Amino acid sequence: MMLASLLLVYRGEPCEVLEEDLKKLETLGLVKGKDITAKGKELVEQILTKPLTLKGKVVSGDGEGRYYLSLKGYREQVRRKLGFDPFPGTLNVLLDPESSEKKALLALRRAIVLEGFTEGGRRYGEVLCYPARVMGLEGAVIIPLKTHHPPEIIEVISPHNLREKLKLKDGDPVEVTVY
């Protein structure tokens, strides 16, 4: 909770911060009054720019990733904006509780946006992408703005069939590092 409060002060929104949190942040030297200190700013910038490691277990999806990644509108944008031809499918990862909380930090990072488009009379929505590595292999965490997945599941795209290349099966532990 204090991290969220520090981020609000960093963004210039101290009125949303609980008084109790402000006192704690001031004690730590991260804010002074309702302004962020150099120490606080440095900490926030470090959090926002250092790699973010998310841990979880491989879970099966319903095959929709294969369908969406076969669409020209998404494939071409992935090639152009992420620099790779995506394998037609996603790796679904059920995040552990700590990583599920850390995932919220992605909202503060600049995403690469795959724009929505219309194809065959159907509208497809925007997708937020965050360059990443899955156990050393290139990829990206994707967050479709329209999804049926619960928030503790992330989807990863890659030029590789990650399950095959890393010999992963449901329940296997996996680490995803977002850059």
XYZ file of C-alpha atoms in Angstrom:
179
model
C 0.000 0.000 0.000
C 2.831 2.403 0.800
C 4.346 1.793 -2.646
C 1.053 2.808 -4.242
C 1.014 5.948 -2.098
C 4.587 6.798 -3.088
C 3.656 6.379 -6.747
C 0.702 8.754 -6.317
C 2.985 11.406 -4.822
C 5.458 10.783 -7.678
C 2.662 11.374 -10.193
C 1.676 14.599 -8.422
C -1.506 13.245 -6.834
C -0.788 13.450 -3.070
C -4.419 14.252 -2.245
C -5.241 10.572 -2.882
C -2.671 9.365 -0.349
C -3.702 8.389 3.147
C -2.311 10.676 5.841
C -0.902 7.653 7.675
C 1.051 6.577 4.580
C 2.394 10.098 4.081
C 3.779 10.062 7.619
C 5.487 6.711 7.045
C 6.914 7.868 3.708
C 8.189 11.053 5.351
C 9.846 9.009 8.123
C 11.615 7.005 5.419
C 12.782 10.229 3.739
C 10.812 9.525 0.568
C 8.475 12.518 0.812
C 8.533 15.871 2.569
C 5.092 17.230 3.248
C 3.224 16.344 0.082
C 6.232 16.492 -2.235
C 8.469 13.627 -3.269
C 12.134 13.883 -2.270
C 15.092 13.102 -4.526
C 15.445 9.788 -2.649
C 11.771 8.965 -3.265
C 11.991 9.924 -6.927
C 15.097 7.767 -7.372
C 13.347 4.782 -5.766
C 10.255 5.113 -7.976
C 12.338 5.500 -11.142
C 14.354 2.435 -10.190
C 11.156 0.426 -9.668
C 9.776 1.563 -13.019
C 12.928 0.941 -15.049
C 14.521 -2.184 -13.597
C 13.504 -5.588 -14.934
C 10.397 -7.003 -13.263
C 10.454 -10.748 -12.628
C 7.122 -12.516 -12.424
C 6.920 -16.132 -11.254
C 4.191 -18.669 -11.662
C 3.122 -21.979 -13.115
C 2.234 -22.955 -16.657
C -1.491 -23.506 -17.203
C -3.499 -24.499 -20.252
C -5.504 -21.939 -22.122
C -8.518 -22.429 -24.330
C -6.685 -22.013 -27.642
C -7.932 -18.481 -28.297
C -4.373 -17.124 -28.406
C -3.717 -19.289 -31.459
C -6.739 -17.772 -33.197
C -5.914 -14.155 -32.384
C -2.247 -14.487 -33.319
C -3.276 -15.915 -36.684
C -5.066 -12.658 -37.515
C -3.183 -10.427 -39.941
C -4.067 -7.303 -37.919
C -2.207 -8.549 -34.825
C 0.592 -10.529 -36.551
C 1.750 -7.568 -38.642
C 1.752 -5.241 -35.632
C 3.761 -7.734 -33.555
C 6.324 -8.007 -36.361
C 6.539 -4.230 -36.771
C 6.342 -3.124 -33.139
C 7.970 -6.019 -31.242
C 10.348 -7.155 -33.964
C 9.447 -10.826 -34.192
C 7.030 -13.141 -35.947
C 4.885 -14.573 -33.138
C 4.359 -18.300 -32.733
C 0.598 -18.816 -33.157
C -0.299 -19.341 -29.515
C 0.349 -17.943 -26.058
C 1.945 -19.377 -22.944
C -0.444 -18.892 -20.037
C 1.121 -18.406 -16.617
C -0.772 -18.475 -13.326
C 1.175 -16.003 -11.195
C 2.052 -16.716 -7.585
C 0.464 -14.270 -5.095
C 3.565 -12.034 -4.831
C 3.976 -11.809 -8.605
C 0.266 -11.188 -9.028
C 0.683 -8.054 -6.883
C 3.847 -7.028 -8.754
C 1.987 -7.307 -12.063
C 0.203 -4.067 -11.133
C 3.510 -2.240 -11.714
C 3.114 -2.930 -15.441
C 0.340 -0.342 -15.531
C 2.946 2.293 -14.663
C 5.288 1.311 -17.484
C 5.032 2.435 -21.067
C 3.353 -0.317 -23.062
C 3.755 -1.088 -26.729
C 0.184 -0.952 -27.999
C -1.218 -3.235 -30.657
C -4.057 -1.165 -32.079
C -7.538 -2.562 -32.405
C -8.822 -3.269 -35.901
C -11.811 -4.581 -37.813
C -11.571 -7.738 -39.878
C -14.409 -9.681 -41.471
C -16.954 -7.321 -39.913
C -15.689 -8.059 -36.388
C -13.945 -5.577 -34.092
C -10.766 -6.696 -32.301
C -9.496 -4.709 -29.316
C -6.217 -3.145 -28.276
C -3.514 -5.217 -26.640
C -0.829 -3.867 -24.298
C 2.592 -5.489 -24.772
C 5.637 -5.483 -22.525
C 8.917 -6.884 -23.915
C 10.041 -9.819 -21.814
C 12.113 -12.970 -21.633
C 10.784 -16.342 -20.570
C 13.620 -18.304 -19.021
C 15.989 -16.515 -21.416
C 13.876 -16.650 -24.581
C 12.564 -13.511 -26.304
C 8.899 -12.696 -25.970
C 6.376 -10.242 -24.585
C 3.733 -10.238 -21.881
C 0.455 -9.275 -23.505
C -2.561 -7.799 -21.793
C -5.603 -7.681 -24.049
C -7.939 -4.890 -22.976
C -10.808 -7.344 -23.522
C -10.089 -10.698 -21.867
C -11.815 -13.434 -19.930
C -8.663 -14.375 -17.990
C -8.538 -13.571 -14.278
C -5.911 -10.936 -13.332
C -3.513 -13.538 -11.890
C -2.987 -15.104 -15.341
C -0.622 -13.537 -17.840
C -0.217 -14.465 -21.482
C 3.174 -14.502 -23.159
C 3.878 -14.416 -26.881
C 7.188 -15.321 -28.456
C 8.707 -16.243 -31.794
C 9.135 -19.699 -30.209
C 6.713 -22.392 -29.173
C 7.694 -21.859 -25.530
C 6.112 -25.076 -24.259
C 8.088 -27.105 -26.777
C 11.360 -25.179 -26.691
C 11.521 -25.116 -22.870
C 9.887 -28.551 -22.473
C 7.120 -27.071 -20.313
C 3.950 -28.785 -19.203
C 1.042 -27.679 -17.029
C 2.164 -27.054 -13.451
C 5.818 -26.396 -14.314
C 7.342 -23.322 -12.657
C 8.268 -20.489 -14.984
C 9.919 -17.061 -14.665
C 9.038 -14.152 -16.922
C 11.284 -11.091 -16.828
C 9.706 -7.899 -18.160
C 12.069 -5.161 -19.404
